[in-house]
mmCIF file of C-alpha atoms in Angstrom:
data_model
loop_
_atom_site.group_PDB
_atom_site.id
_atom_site.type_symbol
_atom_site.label_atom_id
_atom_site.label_comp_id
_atom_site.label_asym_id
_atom_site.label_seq_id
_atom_site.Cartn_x
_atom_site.Cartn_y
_atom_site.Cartn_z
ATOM 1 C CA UNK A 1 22.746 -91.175 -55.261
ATOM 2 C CA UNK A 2 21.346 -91.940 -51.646
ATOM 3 C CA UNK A 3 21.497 -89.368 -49.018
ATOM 4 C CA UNK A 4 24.967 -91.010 -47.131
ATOM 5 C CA UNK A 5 26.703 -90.760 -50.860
ATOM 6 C CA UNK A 6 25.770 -87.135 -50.972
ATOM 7 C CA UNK A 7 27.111 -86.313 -47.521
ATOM 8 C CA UNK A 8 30.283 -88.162 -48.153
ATOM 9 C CA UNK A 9 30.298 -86.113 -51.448
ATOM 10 C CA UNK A 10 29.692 -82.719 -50.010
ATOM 11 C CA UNK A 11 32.356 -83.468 -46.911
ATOM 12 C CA UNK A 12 35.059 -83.973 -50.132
ATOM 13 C CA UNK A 13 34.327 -80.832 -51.862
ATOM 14 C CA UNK A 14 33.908 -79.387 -48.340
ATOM 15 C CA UNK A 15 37.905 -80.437 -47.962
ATOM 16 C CA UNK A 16 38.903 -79.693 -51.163
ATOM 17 C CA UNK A 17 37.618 -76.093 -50.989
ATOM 18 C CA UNK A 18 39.648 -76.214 -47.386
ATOM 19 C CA UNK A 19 42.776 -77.134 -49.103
ATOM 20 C CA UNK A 20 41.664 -74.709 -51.637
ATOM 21 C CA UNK A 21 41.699 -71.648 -49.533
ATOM 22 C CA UNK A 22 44.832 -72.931 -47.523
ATOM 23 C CA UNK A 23 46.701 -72.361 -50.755
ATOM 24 C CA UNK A 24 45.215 -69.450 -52.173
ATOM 25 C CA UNK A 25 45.685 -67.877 -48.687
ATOM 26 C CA UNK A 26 49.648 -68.520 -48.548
ATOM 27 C CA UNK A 27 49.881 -67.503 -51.928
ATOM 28 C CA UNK A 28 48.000 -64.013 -51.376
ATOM 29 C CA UNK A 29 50.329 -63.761 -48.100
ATOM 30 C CA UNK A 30 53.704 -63.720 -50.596
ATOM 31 C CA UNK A 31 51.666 -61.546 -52.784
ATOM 32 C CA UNK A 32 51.647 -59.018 -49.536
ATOM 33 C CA UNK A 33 55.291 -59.474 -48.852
ATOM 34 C CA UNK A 34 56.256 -58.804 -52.259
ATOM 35 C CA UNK A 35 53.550 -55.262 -52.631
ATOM 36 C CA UNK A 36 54.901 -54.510 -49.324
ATOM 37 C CA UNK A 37 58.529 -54.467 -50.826
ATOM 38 C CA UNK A 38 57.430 -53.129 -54.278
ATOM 39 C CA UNK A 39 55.985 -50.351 -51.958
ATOM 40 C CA UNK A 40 58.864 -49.364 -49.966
ATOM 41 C CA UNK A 41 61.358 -49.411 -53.017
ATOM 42 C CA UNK A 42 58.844 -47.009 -54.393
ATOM 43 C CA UNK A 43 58.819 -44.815 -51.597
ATOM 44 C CA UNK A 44 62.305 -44.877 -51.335
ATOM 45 C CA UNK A 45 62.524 -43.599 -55.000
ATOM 46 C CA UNK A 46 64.187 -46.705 -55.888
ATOM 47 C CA UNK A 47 64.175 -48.989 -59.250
ATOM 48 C CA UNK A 48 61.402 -52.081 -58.376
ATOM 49 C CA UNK A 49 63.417 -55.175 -58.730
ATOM 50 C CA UNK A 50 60.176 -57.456 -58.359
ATOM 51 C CA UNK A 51 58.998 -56.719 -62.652
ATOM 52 C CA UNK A 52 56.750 -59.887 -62.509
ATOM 53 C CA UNK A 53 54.683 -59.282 -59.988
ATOM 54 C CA UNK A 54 51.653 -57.427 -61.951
ATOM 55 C CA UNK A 55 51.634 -60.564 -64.119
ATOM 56 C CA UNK A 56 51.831 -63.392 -61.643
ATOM 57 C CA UNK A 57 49.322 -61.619 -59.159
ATOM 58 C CA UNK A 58 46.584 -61.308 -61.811
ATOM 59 C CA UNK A 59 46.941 -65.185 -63.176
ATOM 60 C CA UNK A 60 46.604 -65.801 -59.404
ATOM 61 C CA UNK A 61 43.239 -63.716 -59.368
ATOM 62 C CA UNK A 62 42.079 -65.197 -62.979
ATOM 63 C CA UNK A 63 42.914 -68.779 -61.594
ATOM 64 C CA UNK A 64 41.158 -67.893 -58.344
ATOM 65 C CA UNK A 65 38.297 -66.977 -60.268
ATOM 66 C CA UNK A 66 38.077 -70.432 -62.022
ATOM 67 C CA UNK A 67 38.087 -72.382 -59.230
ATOM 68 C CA UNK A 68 35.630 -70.532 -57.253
ATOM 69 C CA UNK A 69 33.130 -70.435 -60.126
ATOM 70 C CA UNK A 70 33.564 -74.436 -59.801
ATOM 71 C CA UNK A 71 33.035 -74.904 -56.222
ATOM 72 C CA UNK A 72 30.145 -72.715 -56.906
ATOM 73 C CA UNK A 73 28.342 -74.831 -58.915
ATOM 74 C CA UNK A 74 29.363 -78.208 -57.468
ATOM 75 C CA UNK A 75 27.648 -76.783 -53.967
ATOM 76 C CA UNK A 76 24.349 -75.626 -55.706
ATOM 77 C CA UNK A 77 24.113 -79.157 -57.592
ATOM 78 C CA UNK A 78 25.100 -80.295 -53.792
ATOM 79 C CA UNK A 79 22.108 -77.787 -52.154
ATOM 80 C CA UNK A 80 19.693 -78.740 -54.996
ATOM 81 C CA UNK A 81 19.620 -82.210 -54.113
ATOM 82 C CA UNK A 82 19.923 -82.159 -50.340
ATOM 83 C CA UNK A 83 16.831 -79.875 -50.976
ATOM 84 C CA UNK A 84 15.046 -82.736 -52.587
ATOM 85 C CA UNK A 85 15.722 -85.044 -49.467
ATOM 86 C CA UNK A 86 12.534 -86.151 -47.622
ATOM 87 C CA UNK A 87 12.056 -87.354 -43.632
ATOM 88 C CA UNK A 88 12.866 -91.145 -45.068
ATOM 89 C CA UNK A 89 16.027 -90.545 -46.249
ATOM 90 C CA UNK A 90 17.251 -88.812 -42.983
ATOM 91 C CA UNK A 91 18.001 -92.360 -41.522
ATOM 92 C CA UNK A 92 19.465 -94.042 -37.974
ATOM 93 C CA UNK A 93 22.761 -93.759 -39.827
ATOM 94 C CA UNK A 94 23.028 -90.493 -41.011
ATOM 95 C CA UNK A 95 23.844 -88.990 -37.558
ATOM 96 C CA UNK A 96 27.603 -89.307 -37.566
ATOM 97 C CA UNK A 97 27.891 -88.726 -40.734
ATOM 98 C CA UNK A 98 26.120 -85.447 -40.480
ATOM 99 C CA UNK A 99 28.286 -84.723 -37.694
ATOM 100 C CA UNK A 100 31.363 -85.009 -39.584
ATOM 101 C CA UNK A 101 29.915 -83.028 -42.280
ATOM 102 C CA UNK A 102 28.944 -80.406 -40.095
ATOM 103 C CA UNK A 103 32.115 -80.587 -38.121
ATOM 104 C CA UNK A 104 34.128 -80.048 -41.524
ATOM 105 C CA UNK A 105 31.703 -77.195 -42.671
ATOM 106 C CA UNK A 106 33.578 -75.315 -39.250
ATOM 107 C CA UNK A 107 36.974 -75.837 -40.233
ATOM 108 C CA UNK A 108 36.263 -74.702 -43.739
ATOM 109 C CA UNK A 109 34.685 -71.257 -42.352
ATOM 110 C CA UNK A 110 37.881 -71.209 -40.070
ATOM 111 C CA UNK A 111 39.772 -71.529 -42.971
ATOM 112 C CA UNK A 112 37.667 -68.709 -44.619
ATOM 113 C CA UNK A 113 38.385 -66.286 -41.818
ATOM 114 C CA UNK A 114 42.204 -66.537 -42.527
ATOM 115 C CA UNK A 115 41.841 -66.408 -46.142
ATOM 116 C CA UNK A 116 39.620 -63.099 -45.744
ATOM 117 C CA UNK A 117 41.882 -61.658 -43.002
ATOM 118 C CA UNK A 118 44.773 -61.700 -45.896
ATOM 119 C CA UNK A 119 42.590 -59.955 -48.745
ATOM 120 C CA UNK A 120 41.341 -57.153 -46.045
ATOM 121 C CA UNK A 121 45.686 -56.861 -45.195
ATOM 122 C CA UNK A 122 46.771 -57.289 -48.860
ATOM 123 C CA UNK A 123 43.718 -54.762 -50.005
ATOM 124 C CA UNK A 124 44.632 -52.306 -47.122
ATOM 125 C CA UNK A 125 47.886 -52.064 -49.070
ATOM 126 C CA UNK A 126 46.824 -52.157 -52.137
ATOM 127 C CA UNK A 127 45.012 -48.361 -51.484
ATOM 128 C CA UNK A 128 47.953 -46.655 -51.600
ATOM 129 C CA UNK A 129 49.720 -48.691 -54.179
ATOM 130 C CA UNK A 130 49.056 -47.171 -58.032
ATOM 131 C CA UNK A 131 51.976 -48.122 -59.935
ATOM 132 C CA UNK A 132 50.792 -50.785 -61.739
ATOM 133 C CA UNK A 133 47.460 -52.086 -62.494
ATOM 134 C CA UNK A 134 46.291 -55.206 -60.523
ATOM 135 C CA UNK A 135 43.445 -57.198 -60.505
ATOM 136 C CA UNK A 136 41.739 -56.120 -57.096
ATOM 137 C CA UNK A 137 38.651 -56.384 -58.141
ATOM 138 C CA UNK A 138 38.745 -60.124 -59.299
ATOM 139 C CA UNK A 139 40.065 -60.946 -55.834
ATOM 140 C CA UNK A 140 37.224 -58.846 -53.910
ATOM 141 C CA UNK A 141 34.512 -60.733 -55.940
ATOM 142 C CA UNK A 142 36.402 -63.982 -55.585
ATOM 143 C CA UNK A 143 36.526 -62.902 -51.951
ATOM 144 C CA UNK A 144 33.089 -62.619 -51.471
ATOM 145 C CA UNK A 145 31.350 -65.493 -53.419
ATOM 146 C CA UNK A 146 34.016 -67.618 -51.295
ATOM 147 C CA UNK A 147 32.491 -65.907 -48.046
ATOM 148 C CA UNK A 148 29.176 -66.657 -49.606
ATOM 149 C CA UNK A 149 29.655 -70.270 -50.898
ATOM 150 C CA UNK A 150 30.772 -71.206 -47.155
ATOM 151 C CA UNK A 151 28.071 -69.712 -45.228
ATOM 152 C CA UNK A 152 26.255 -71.633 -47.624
ATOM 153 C CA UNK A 153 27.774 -74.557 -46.447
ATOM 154 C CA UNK A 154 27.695 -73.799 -43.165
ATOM 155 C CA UNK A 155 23.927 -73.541 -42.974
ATOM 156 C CA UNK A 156 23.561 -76.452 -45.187
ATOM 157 C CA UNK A 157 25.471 -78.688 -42.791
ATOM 158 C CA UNK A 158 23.389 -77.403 -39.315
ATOM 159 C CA UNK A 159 20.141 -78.220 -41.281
ATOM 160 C CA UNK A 160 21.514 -81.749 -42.448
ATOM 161 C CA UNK A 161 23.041 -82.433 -39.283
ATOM 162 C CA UNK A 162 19.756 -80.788 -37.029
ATOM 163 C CA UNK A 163 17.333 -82.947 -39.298
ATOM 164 C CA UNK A 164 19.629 -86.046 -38.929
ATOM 165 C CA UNK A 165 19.656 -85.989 -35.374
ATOM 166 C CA UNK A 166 15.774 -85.007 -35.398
ATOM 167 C CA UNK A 167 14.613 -87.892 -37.340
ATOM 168 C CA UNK A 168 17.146 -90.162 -36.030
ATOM 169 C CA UNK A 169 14.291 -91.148 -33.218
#
């Protein structure tokens, strides 16, 4: 695989993690919306009408899990052979499409922002909330290896897109 394949490659899993994160961040927003109500009926001494919701929020966090481990490993195999790149491969026409990468790399950290500000207001929350028992902790290590894997990314895409434009000359 030549150096423009392995861009192109890296700005699709770059998207797909995107797309990722755009669902698993709606989906932790109902998740809110429904511990928010579980919470209140609680307070109020009432009967929770919402009995699924242990269930469906830790298949969330399982499935979460499962998919992160993958992007994972598809961005080391990704960092492993950009790694392995030397000046020749950094050619005239690897400048936009460094660009791009680099330029999708900032839209998927955007995207990470709004997926971690709805773990810190679902886990805020959470604190208070003991009735059942959730899987919190999945989510806060899923949280974190996603933080991880994109400022991964991140710095992977300045370097390609600094070295591109450096050797471009």
């Amino acid at each position: 695989m030549n150096s423009l394949d392995c861009i192109q490659q890296a700005s699709a899993l770059c998207e797909a993690l995107r797309g990722q994160l755009v669902a698993d961040s709606r989906l932790l927003a109902e998740f809110y919306r429904r511990l928010e109500q579980i919470s209140a009926q609680i307070h109020k001494n009432m009967e929770v009408r919402d009995v699924t919701f242990a269930q469906e929020f830790n298949d969330f966090c399982q499935t979460l899990r499962q998919n992160t481990d993958k992007q994972e490993e598809a961005w080391a195999q990704v960092r492993a052979q950009v790694r392995s790149w030397t000046k020749d491969d950094y050619g005239a026409d690897m400048a936009l499409p460094a660009k791009g990468f680099n330029n999708k790399a900032k839209t998927l950290s955007r995207m990470c922002d709004e997926f971690s500000t709805e773990y810190h207001r679902f886990y805020r929350l959470y604190q208070g909330y003991t009735a059942q028992k959730l899987n919190v902790w999945l989510l806060t290590s899923c949280a974190s290896t996603i933080n991880n894997i994109t400022d991964k990314v991140l710095f992977l895409a300045r370097e390609i897109a600094q070295k591109a434009e450096r050797y471009r000359r």
